[in-house]
């Protein structure tokens, strides 16, 4: 795990080839091909209507200007108007359909990415700041949106237009065309020159904005600490620093952008000078009419509009590519293995004994957190895990619900290897009340049910009653509909813990795991909770972690963990008689109260 | 989870103010913009000269020594093109950078302001929403102040210059070409109004989506533990669809603008063809002039085209500015005050304090629950005070008032005999060490987390504080020691480790008042004991407030305050309270019984 990189930029190297990226985007366009095709079919129509305009004028000049036919001129003007309006309509639909495709693709992409993120392993969330992942799901995809709406996809359209103009010009006067177009390859050269640099610049920009987001995310969620520790000035200083980095990164892109845009424009003007210079020669020889010259100038203008546009879009494209790299980079994160699909045997129906055999585990290489852990919990037994802080109690639980996968040894559940249970089933039957309480913003009820339609409000309330949470809930303004705020900010810590507890109980699991589930709850309520659980979890396998030994009073057995190893195991009496770690902990806790 | 619990931004109000704000920023950079403007002017002078040259060439072709003239003027055209290009580069760099600089400044300003805002603000705005404002919305403002302004000033200049040149050739024809303009203006006005509304909706929707994502990522472990992935995806997709819908509506509008705007020069050409053609026939206009005229109209086509884009940018930028103004206008209800030296001994006094959270106001205003009511108590300097009480009794609220974290009325809370509302905020907070009930660590090193309240990271202090908090040895057993990176919120540590680092952070400040809000709840008895002993040793004569549910911690206190339902129900020495048959005596009795039970 690249922990050292925590605050470093994730520098993405250019190994992701554009063609490869485009192919991956293509996957998202294909489902909407019907709209795309319609839009693309409109492209030549728009282009034709566009090119038709100067032809109409040319006809006007060559045919009627000399004759002086006023009627002819009116006809020409009317024709021009029709062409113009037809183009407005065609172009509107073309653009709208294209934008629609874009929005649909992005919506699909966002959903896919979100779904993918849901399946990423816990270790990913450990090392990746929330703000960074958010950046990919929002800002980076927004950049792509610009790509679609500003019509980089319509690049195809521009390209069609360019080719059409070129062909038309060739047909009308090939010599003049070839001479004129000597200027065009210059555009290519310039664009290619800038490509690498621009991409680099945009990559830098994307990674800087991710950093800003990560810092913002953290500062806002930790604002209380920032303020209470009077850290505002220092924090601002740091923020200014990363904000400045972002600004500098943008400076570079601005220079490239300005240069490219101006160069293309300049080259367009060169081309017109060329037409005039060479064309006048041809005209004097009588090979081209003045109307044709006009046509050329007009077409050349039209030729350079998409080209100039292109240079603007080019920047968008480079920026979008940089974002795509990041988006697909996230897609390339490996997902957690889901467990092999069951053979019909349901965890619900088998006895849920748990066996750890020589299990070893480490979060980081060479830093074993658990060593040779072996123990057994019989189905329906209540077992407590005790030990000093950092001993590895929570880690054992994380392995049991497969938030992480163990490195060595074997864990069995219900007589089978843990990994052979489908993940969802496992987590439905083995429910943890985690040490860290997390509530979502939303109502109390929603926080208990977690949006599960199978859990009725009545059941949720029942669970709240078991943990004696109903008393405080009914005192709140809207009772169960009370909005708890982000992370449950409007509740006391003990109240949050009770809700987190109720959330587990309501799922009626086969195996219940309590990781310091009542550490912040006052003893009177804790006692009630304990009794409630006792009733409810009869004959269910229960694992309890607690520092207050009173909490684990009625367990069948106690496992003592020390520095990642099982040191003692047995009933309360056995352990006291052993006069080991447990006995000392126990003495201490009660002796203090004398 | 749904999140409808916060008010949507006002849609109509504040329409004027954002524009004023934008003007303010613009004004701050006026010289830069002026310079940029000059360059734009120069660019356009060259650009306008170009068709003029074309006119000479076309008309020159017919003259006898046309060849020479054509060659010369062609070279002039090339020179003009180079000139225009040069000035264009600089104008763009200058103006775009100004936009970026303003973005930079405003982002700093926003962050600075955010840091001053009280908790009540953060309860109204989800984190993800705020983040979206500081990146996406600010981005829209920047787009307006950079490329937007460039093109906005570019357009009138080109129009003026080009129309001038056109009028020079033929005034009547110029007027003819302008006929479609009024219709166009009307159309644009209607369009802007619509677009403004739609872009605002889209921005709000994006902010909601961000908030949803932010919460999901923060709660990723719960989502996993409870196998809620599918439900989360469903809820996400609801927001995602909503955002798609707003974008679709916006696309409908923006797709309209481009072709319409594109047709304007076409209409001009049409009119020139119709009216100008007659004049050419009547030989009132040369063909060269006619072509030049059309070229001028082409000159207008890009700025007109871009105008459509500028309008979308402008509308988006304006509504984004409105959303940023909501932050900037949010009131700093706890004013920092002038910092001053105030020697503290650590005396705290509550005088008949009643406090309720802003969100505790129930809808009908009747019978609102109160977090604390009529609290009067005095904690003399240098004492160890214990605070007890049931879940939700108001203990945390009580101690969080001391560093003036929430807005409170005057005359209710005194530190050092001075009303806290007049106490300089930073001075006050620097003297208070607070170990919160829920440890919050930042994703840096352990050392930096401990040194958070210090002017700079000092190795000795950090180690000393870690030692007092009973975690030094443990940290040093990590391969990276104090330099271990803890992950966001300290995910890479165990619960007890996190808690003690947060405690060390409070201790490291060597505060006059130390507040421990149940800060040893995730620590085993042995460690707790050691820490409390050490604390007494190193902090003699300092005021220490301990909130705890454990008798072992409370018994050490010189005085104990018991809260219930926001009221102070018991106060006194432990001995006194034990005799009183109240909450505290009950707490003690319960723990004794447990102990007896276990001994059997
Ligand atoms: N995500 C992680 N990445 C790296 N190291 C970790 C991670 N989570 C825990 N650790 C380390 O693993 C060890 C065991 O942690 P664990 O959370 O299992 O302890 P615990 O016994 O539950 O302690 P406590 O009683 O304090 O909760 C600790 O030293 C901790 O620093
Ligand atoms: N930000 C808030 N907005 C509205 N109500 C709040 C807010 N914070 C706390 N409350 C309410 O105020 C009351 C007191 O909360 P407080 O956190 O002070 O309790 P506590 O005594 O510390 O409880 P615990 O032992 O559970 O930590 C509770 O009923 C809680 O619901
Ligand atoms: Mg509390």
Coordinates of C-alpha atoms in Angstrom, one line a residue, chain B residues 302-535:
Chain B
X302 CA -17.2 34.5 -34.7
X303 CA -17.9 37.1 -32.1
X304 CA -21.6 36.6 -32.6
X305 CA -21.2 32.9 -32.4
X306 CA -19.2 33.2 -29.2
X307 CA -21.7 35.6 -27.8
X308 CA -24.1 32.8 -27.5
X309 CA -21.6 30.9 -25.6
X310 CA -20.7 34.0 -23.5
X311 CA -24.4 34.3 -22.6
X312 CA -24.5 30.8 -21.3
X313 CA -21.3 31.4 -19.4
X314 CA -22.7 34.6 -18.0
X315 CA -25.9 33.0 -16.8
X316 CA -24.1 30.1 -15.3
X317 CA -21.5 32.3 -13.7
X318 CA -24.1 34.6 -12.2
X319 CA -26.1 31.8 -10.6
X320 CA -22.9 30.2 -9.4
X321 CA -21.9 33.5 -7.8
X322 CA -25.2 33.6 -6.1
X323 CA -24.5 30.2 -4.6
X324 CA -21.1 31.4 -3.5
X325 CA -22.6 34.5 -2.0
X326 CA -24.7 32.3 0.3
X327 CA -21.4 31.2 1.9
X328 CA -19.8 34.6 1.9
X329 CA -22.9 36.2 3.3
X330 CA -23.3 33.7 6.0
X331 CA -23.0 35.5 9.2
X332 CA -20.0 35.0 11.4
X333 CA -22.0 34.8 14.6
X334 CA -19.0 34.2 16.9
X335 CA -16.8 37.1 16.3
X336 CA -13.1 36.5 16.9
X337 CA -12.4 39.8 18.6
X338 CA -8.9 41.3 19.1
X339 CA -6.4 39.0 20.4
X340 CA -4.9 40.0 23.7
X341 CA -2.8 38.6 26.5
X342 CA -5.0 37.4 29.3
X343 CA -3.4 35.4 32.0
X344 CA -5.6 32.5 32.9
X345 CA -5.9 30.4 36.0
X346 CA -8.7 28.3 34.7
X347 CA -11.8 29.6 36.5
X348 CA -15.2 28.8 34.9
X349 CA -18.6 29.9 35.9
X350 CA -22.0 29.3 34.5
X351 CA -24.7 31.7 35.6
X352 CA -28.2 30.6 35.0
X353 CA -27.3 29.4 31.5
X354 CA -30.0 28.2 29.1
X355 CA -29.0 26.9 25.7
X356 CA -30.7 25.3 22.9
X357 CA -29.4 24.3 19.5
X358 CA -30.8 26.2 16.5
X359 CA -32.3 23.0 15.1
X360 CA -34.0 22.3 18.3
X361 CA -36.6 24.8 17.6
X362 CA -39.6 22.7 16.7
X363 CA -41.7 23.6 13.8
X364 CA -44.7 25.0 15.7
X365 CA -42.4 26.9 18.1
X366 CA -44.1 25.4 21.1
X367 CA -42.5 23.4 23.9
X368 CA -39.1 23.2 22.4
X369 CA -36.6 20.9 23.9
X370 CA -33.7 22.6 25.5
X371 CA -30.1 21.2 25.6
X372 CA -29.2 23.0 28.8
X373 CA -31.5 24.9 31.2
X374 CA -30.7 27.2 34.1
X375 CA -27.3 25.9 34.7
X376 CA -25.4 27.6 37.5
X377 CA -22.1 26.3 38.6
X378 CA -18.6 27.4 39.4
X379 CA -15.4 25.5 38.8
X380 CA -12.6 27.2 40.8
X381 CA -9.2 27.4 39.2
X382 CA -7.0 24.3 39.5
X383 CA -9.7 21.9 40.4
X384 CA -10.5 18.5 38.9
X385 CA -14.2 18.4 38.1
X386 CA -16.2 15.4 37.1
X387 CA -19.3 15.6 35.0
X388 CA -21.7 12.8 34.9
X389 CA -25.1 12.1 33.6
X390 CA -27.1 9.8 31.4
X391 CA -27.0 9.6 27.6
X392 CA -28.1 12.8 26.0
X393 CA -28.1 14.7 29.3
X394 CA -26.2 17.6 27.9
X395 CA -22.7 17.0 29.1
X396 CA -20.9 17.5 25.8
X397 CA -22.9 20.5 25.1
X398 CA -21.9 22.0 28.5
X399 CA -18.2 21.6 27.9
X400 CA -18.3 22.7 24.3
X401 CA -19.7 26.0 25.4
X402 CA -16.6 26.8 27.3
X403 CA -14.4 27.4 24.3
X404 CA -17.3 29.4 22.8
X405 CA -18.0 26.9 20.2
X406 CA -21.7 27.8 19.9
X407 CA -23.4 31.1 20.1
X408 CA -24.6 31.8 23.6
X409 CA -26.3 34.7 25.2
X410 CA -24.4 37.3 27.1
X411 CA -24.0 37.1 30.9
X412 CA -24.3 33.4 31.1
X413 CA -20.8 32.0 31.0
X414 CA -17.7 33.5 32.5
X415 CA -14.1 32.4 32.2
X416 CA -11.7 34.1 34.5
X417 CA -14.6 36.3 35.5
X418 CA -14.9 37.6 32.0
X419 CA -18.0 37.1 29.9
X420 CA -17.2 34.6 27.3
X421 CA -18.9 36.6 24.5
X422 CA -16.4 39.3 25.0
X423 CA -13.4 37.0 25.4
X424 CA -11.0 37.1 22.4
X425 CA -11.8 33.9 20.7
X426 CA -8.3 32.7 19.8
X427 CA -6.9 33.7 23.1
X428 CA -9.6 31.7 24.8
X429 CA -9.2 28.6 22.6
X430 CA -5.5 28.5 22.9
X431 CA -5.7 28.0 26.6
X432 CA -8.3 25.2 26.4
X433 CA -7.2 21.7 25.6
X434 CA -10.2 19.7 24.4
X435 CA -10.3 15.9 23.8
X436 CA -13.6 15.3 22.1
X437 CA -15.8 12.4 22.6
X438 CA -15.2 11.3 19.0
X439 CA -11.6 11.5 18.2
X440 CA -11.0 13.2 14.9
X441 CA -7.6 12.8 13.3
X442 CA -6.4 14.4 10.1
X443 CA -4.7 12.3 7.4
X444 CA -1.2 13.4 8.2
X445 CA 1.4 12.0 10.6
X446 CA 0.8 11.2 14.2
X447 CA 3.3 13.9 15.2
X448 CA 1.4 16.6 13.2
X449 CA -1.9 15.5 14.7
X450 CA -0.6 15.8 18.2
X451 CA 1.0 19.2 17.5
X452 CA -2.2 20.5 16.0
X453 CA -2.7 23.2 18.6
X454 CA 1.0 24.2 18.8
X455 CA 2.6 27.0 16.9
X456 CA 4.9 24.5 15.3
X457 CA 5.7 20.8 15.6
X458 CA 8.1 20.3 18.4
X459 CA 9.5 16.9 18.9
X460 CA 9.9 17.1 22.6
X461 CA 6.5 18.4 23.2
X462 CA 4.9 15.8 21.0
X463 CA 6.7 13.0 22.7
X464 CA 6.0 14.3 26.1
X465 CA 2.3 14.6 25.3
X466 CA 2.2 11.1 23.8
X467 CA 3.9 9.8 26.9
X468 CA 1.3 11.4 29.2
X469 CA -1.5 10.1 27.1
X470 CA 0.0 6.7 27.5
X471 CA 0.6 6.0 23.8
X472 CA 4.2 6.9 23.3
X473 CA 5.6 3.4 23.5
X474 CA 2.9 2.1 21.2
X475 CA 3.6 4.7 18.6
X476 CA 7.3 4.1 18.8
X477 CA 6.7 0.4 18.1
X478 CA 5.3 1.4 14.7
X479 CA 8.0 1.2 12.0
X480 CA 7.5 4.9 11.1
X481 CA 7.0 5.9 14.7
X482 CA 5.7 9.4 15.1
X483 CA 5.8 9.8 11.3
X484 CA 3.2 7.2 10.7
X485 CA 0.5 8.4 8.5
X486 CA -2.9 7.7 10.1
X487 CA -5.2 7.9 7.1
X488 CA -8.3 10.0 6.9
X489 CA -9.9 10.3 10.3
X490 CA -7.2 7.9 11.6
X491 CA -8.6 4.8 9.9
X492 CA -5.3 3.1 10.1
X493 CA -5.3 3.1 13.9
X494 CA -7.3 1.2 16.4
X495 CA -10.1 3.0 18.3
X496 CA -8.1 3.3 21.5
X497 CA -5.0 4.6 19.7
X498 CA -7.0 7.2 18.0
X499 CA -8.6 8.4 21.2
X500 CA -5.3 8.7 23.0
X501 CA -3.7 10.6 20.1
X502 CA -6.6 13.1 20.4
X503 CA -6.0 13.2 24.1
X504 CA -2.2 13.8 23.5
X505 CA -3.2 16.7 21.2
X506 CA -5.1 18.4 24.0
X507 CA -2.3 17.8 26.5
X508 CA 0.4 19.0 24.1
X509 CA -1.0 22.5 24.3
X510 CA -0.3 22.6 28.0
X511 CA -3.6 24.3 28.4
X512 CA -5.0 26.1 31.5
X513 CA -8.2 24.2 31.1
X514 CA -8.2 20.6 30.0
X515 CA -11.5 19.1 28.9
X516 CA -11.8 15.3 28.5
X517 CA -15.1 14.4 27.1
X518 CA -15.4 10.7 27.8
X519 CA -12.0 10.4 26.1
X520 CA -10.9 7.1 27.6
X521 CA -14.0 5.1 26.7
X522 CA -12.1 3.0 24.2
X523 CA -9.2 2.3 26.4
X524 CA -8.8 -0.6 28.7
X525 CA -8.8 -0.2 32.5
X526 CA -5.1 -0.6 32.9
X527 CA -4.3 2.1 30.4
X528 CA -6.9 4.4 31.7
X529 CA -5.5 4.2 35.2
X530 CA -2.0 5.0 34.0
X531 CA -3.2 8.0 32.1
X532 CA -5.3 9.5 34.9
X533 CA -2.4 9.1 37.3
X534 CA 0.0 10.8 34.9
X535 CA -2.4 13.6 34.3

